[in-house]
mmCIF file of C-alpha atoms in Angstrom:
data_model
loop_
_atom_site.group_PDB
_atom_site.id
_atom_site.type_symbol
_atom_site.label_atom_id
_atom_site.label_comp_id
_atom_site.label_asym_id
_atom_site.label_seq_id
_atom_site.Cartn_x
_atom_site.Cartn_y
_atom_site.Cartn_z
ATOM 1 C CA UNK R 1 121.659 96.279 140.585
ATOM 2 C CA UNK R 2 118.608 93.881 139.941
ATOM 3 C CA UNK R 3 116.062 94.259 142.365
ATOM 4 C CA UNK R 4 115.557 91.287 144.411
ATOM 5 C CA UNK R 5 112.204 90.613 142.945
ATOM 6 C CA UNK R 6 112.970 90.692 139.677
ATOM 7 C CA UNK R 7 115.729 88.454 140.388
ATOM 8 C CA UNK R 8 113.238 86.086 142.074
ATOM 9 C CA UNK R 9 110.293 86.758 138.839
ATOM 10 C CA UNK R 10 113.441 85.935 136.359
ATOM 11 C CA UNK R 11 114.619 82.642 137.985
ATOM 12 C CA UNK R 12 111.373 81.804 138.684
ATOM 13 C CA UNK R 13 110.256 81.830 135.005
ATOM 14 C CA UNK R 14 113.816 80.607 134.268
ATOM 15 C CA UNK R 15 113.378 77.742 136.690
ATOM 16 C CA UNK R 16 109.604 76.878 135.308
ATOM 17 C CA UNK R 17 110.440 76.651 131.588
ATOM 18 C CA UNK R 18 107.891 79.969 130.378
ATOM 19 C CA UNK R 19 110.880 82.352 129.522
ATOM 20 C CA UNK R 20 112.625 79.105 127.502
ATOM 21 C CA UNK R 21 109.028 78.948 125.169
ATOM 22 C CA UNK R 22 109.096 82.933 125.230
ATOM 23 C CA UNK R 23 111.875 82.609 123.057
ATOM 24 C CA UNK R 24 111.075 80.163 121.185
ATOM 25 C CA UNK R 25 108.013 82.016 120.551
ATOM 26 C CA UNK R 26 109.775 85.189 119.852
ATOM 27 C CA UNK R 27 112.352 83.090 117.306
ATOM 28 C CA UNK R 28 109.257 81.803 115.801
ATOM 29 C CA UNK R 29 108.066 85.053 114.964
ATOM 30 C CA UNK R 30 111.327 86.348 113.673
ATOM 31 C CA UNK R 31 112.112 88.173 116.406
ATOM 32 C CA UNK R 32 115.045 88.474 118.442
ATOM 33 C CA UNK R 33 115.040 88.780 121.850
ATOM 34 C CA UNK R 34 117.644 91.501 123.434
ATOM 35 C CA UNK R 35 118.340 92.484 127.460
ATOM 36 C CA UNK R 36 115.981 94.886 128.818
ATOM 37 C CA UNK R 37 116.549 95.094 132.285
ATOM 38 C CA UNK R 38 115.222 93.886 135.768
ATOM 39 C CA UNK R 39 115.645 90.433 133.778
ATOM 40 C CA UNK R 40 113.355 90.734 130.857
ATOM 41 C CA UNK R 41 114.232 90.535 127.290
ATOM 42 C CA UNK R 42 111.934 92.241 124.178
ATOM 43 C CA UNK R 43 111.445 90.565 121.073
ATOM 44 C CA UNK R 44 110.795 93.407 119.037
ATOM 45 C CA UNK R 45 109.612 92.878 115.086
ATOM 46 C CA UNK R 46 107.011 90.337 115.392
ATOM 47 C CA UNK R 47 105.711 88.616 112.296
ATOM 48 C CA UNK R 48 102.984 85.820 112.923
ATOM 49 C CA UNK R 49 99.539 86.859 112.817
ATOM 50 C CA UNK R 50 98.241 85.355 116.316
ATOM 51 C CA UNK R 51 97.914 86.776 118.933
ATOM 52 C CA UNK R 52 96.945 89.828 117.112
ATOM 53 C CA UNK R 53 97.641 92.357 120.513
ATOM 54 C CA UNK R 54 100.627 94.851 119.521
ATOM 55 C CA UNK R 55 102.715 93.273 122.357
ATOM 56 C CA UNK R 56 102.002 89.983 124.811
ATOM 57 C CA UNK R 57 104.081 88.426 127.577
ATOM 58 C CA UNK R 58 105.626 84.789 127.892
ATOM 59 C CA UNK R 59 107.631 84.449 130.426
ATOM 60 C CA UNK R 60 110.391 86.979 130.891
ATOM 61 C CA UNK R 61 109.583 87.530 127.275
ATOM 62 C CA UNK R 62 107.841 90.739 126.246
ATOM 63 C CA UNK R 63 107.372 90.255 121.914
ATOM 64 C CA UNK R 64 106.175 92.921 120.397
ATOM 65 C CA UNK R 65 105.152 94.107 116.633
ATOM 66 C CA UNK R 66 106.670 97.520 117.264
ATOM 67 C CA UNK R 67 110.431 98.205 116.609
ATOM 68 C CA UNK R 68 112.521 98.198 119.876
ATOM 69 C CA UNK R 69 112.832 102.262 120.265
ATOM 70 C CA UNK R 70 108.881 102.651 119.870
ATOM 71 C CA UNK R 71 108.223 99.443 122.528
ATOM 72 C CA UNK R 72 110.215 100.716 125.181
ATOM 73 C CA UNK R 73 108.736 104.870 124.463
ATOM 74 C CA UNK R 74 105.031 103.263 125.247
ATOM 75 C CA UNK R 75 106.241 102.872 128.937
ATOM 76 C CA UNK R 76 102.872 101.884 129.915
ATOM 77 C CA UNK R 77 102.001 98.978 127.747
ATOM 78 C CA UNK R 78 106.033 98.307 128.369
ATOM 79 C CA UNK R 79 105.204 98.115 132.588
ATOM 80 C CA UNK R 80 101.962 95.880 131.340
ATOM 81 C CA UNK R 81 103.409 93.886 129.757
ATOM 82 C CA UNK R 82 106.360 93.804 132.679
ATOM 83 C CA UNK R 83 103.654 93.037 134.796
ATOM 84 C CA UNK R 84 102.174 89.536 133.081
ATOM 85 C CA UNK R 85 105.610 88.776 133.324
ATOM 86 C CA UNK R 86 105.522 88.058 137.172
ATOM 87 C CA UNK R 87 101.674 86.424 136.806
ATOM 88 C CA UNK R 88 103.882 84.344 134.949
ATOM 89 C CA UNK R 89 105.889 83.226 137.726
ATOM 90 C CA UNK R 90 102.836 83.431 140.351
ATOM 91 C CA UNK R 91 101.445 81.169 138.174
ATOM 92 C CA UNK R 92 103.940 78.721 137.543
ATOM 93 C CA UNK R 93 105.233 79.246 134.098
ATOM 94 C CA UNK R 94 102.510 78.076 131.345
ATOM 95 C CA UNK R 95 100.122 77.066 133.280
ATOM 96 C CA UNK R 96 99.392 80.836 133.125
ATOM 97 C CA UNK R 97 98.497 80.126 129.242
ATOM 98 C CA UNK R 98 95.136 78.112 129.701
ATOM 99 C CA UNK R 99 94.169 80.115 133.246
ATOM 100 C CA UNK R 100 94.654 83.445 131.064
ATOM 101 C CA UNK R 101 92.330 81.692 128.347
ATOM 102 C CA UNK R 102 89.879 80.935 130.601
ATOM 103 C CA UNK R 103 89.669 84.544 132.130
ATOM 104 C CA UNK R 104 89.876 86.151 129.199
ATOM 105 C CA UNK R 105 86.827 83.416 127.999
ATOM 106 C CA UNK R 106 84.962 84.771 131.167
ATOM 107 C CA UNK R 107 85.500 87.782 130.598
ATOM 108 C CA UNK R 108 83.866 87.582 126.988
ATOM 109 C CA UNK R 109 81.075 85.920 128.240
ATOM 110 C CA UNK R 110 79.908 88.717 130.971
ATOM 111 C CA UNK R 111 80.938 91.600 128.695
ATOM 112 C CA UNK R 112 81.326 91.194 124.899
ATOM 113 C CA UNK R 113 84.723 91.940 125.526
ATOM 114 C CA UNK R 114 88.401 89.509 126.263
ATOM 115 C CA UNK R 115 89.832 92.162 128.568
ATOM 116 C CA UNK R 116 87.844 94.107 130.042
ATOM 117 C CA UNK R 117 86.604 91.371 133.102
ATOM 118 C CA UNK R 118 90.124 89.137 132.675
ATOM 119 C CA UNK R 119 91.508 89.164 136.422
ATOM 120 C CA UNK R 120 95.021 89.404 134.459
ATOM 121 C CA UNK R 121 94.657 92.338 131.717
ATOM 122 C CA UNK R 122 93.219 93.970 135.322
ATOM 123 C CA UNK R 123 95.952 93.042 137.231
ATOM 124 C CA UNK R 124 98.416 94.566 135.243
ATOM 125 C CA UNK R 125 96.461 97.412 134.252
ATOM 126 C CA UNK R 126 93.934 97.681 131.731
ATOM 127 C CA UNK R 127 94.370 101.313 130.491
ATOM 128 C CA UNK R 128 97.839 100.724 130.846
ATOM 129 C CA UNK R 129 97.394 97.259 128.280
ATOM 130 C CA UNK R 130 94.784 99.390 125.909
ATOM 131 C CA UNK R 131 92.121 97.649 127.300
ATOM 132 C CA UNK R 132 88.723 99.800 128.679
ATOM 133 C CA UNK R 133 86.085 98.427 131.389
ATOM 134 C CA UNK R 134 83.351 97.596 130.273
ATOM 135 C CA UNK R 135 79.865 97.412 131.313
ATOM 136 C CA UNK R 136 78.188 93.839 131.901
ATOM 137 C CA UNK R 137 75.749 92.495 129.438
ATOM 138 C CA UNK R 138 72.474 93.971 129.777
ATOM 139 C CA UNK R 139 71.021 90.706 130.936
ATOM 140 C CA UNK R 140 73.471 89.742 133.756
ATOM 141 C CA UNK R 141 72.846 92.989 135.145
ATOM 142 C CA UNK R 142 70.916 93.550 138.298
ATOM 143 C CA UNK R 143 68.235 95.544 138.790
ATOM 144 C CA UNK R 144 65.494 96.510 141.466
ATOM 145 C CA UNK R 145 62.004 96.743 141.017
ATOM 146 C CA UNK R 146 62.034 100.796 140.593
ATOM 147 C CA UNK R 147 65.328 101.132 139.937
ATOM 148 C CA UNK R 148 67.439 101.638 136.852
ATOM 149 C CA UNK R 149 69.321 99.727 135.798
ATOM 150 C CA UNK R 150 73.144 100.644 136.433
ATOM 151 C CA UNK R 151 76.214 99.929 135.641
ATOM 152 C CA UNK R 152 78.355 97.166 137.992
ATOM 153 C CA UNK R 153 81.527 98.179 137.344
#
């Protein structure tokens, strides 16, 4: 039996259209969505060149280039992408895409990396998604006279 919070997430992403969009994206990439539990779908074997990531999420659809068995075995990455499904529900669906894009650009401006300071990636678990924390660009680091430059993580 599915937990109430996963039913709410699945219902929200169904109503806001993001899960339907995720199914269309998966099909466009020649991946076939299958039930994965907790209201999620896994679409394995995605073949389009964008995005370059090994896995991504649209609504309650976790899309991956990997075979389904390999993706499910990568439990941390699977959990990371499932957290993004919850973010889609909280952001009202496809509105998450420009919000995520803005967060990725802000992260790049701060660190030179699209994920390191991206609020969505941080909340989904940086390491679980294959990201790592990065220092601020040297020109953005705070320094005080007589002290060393330090990494503000």
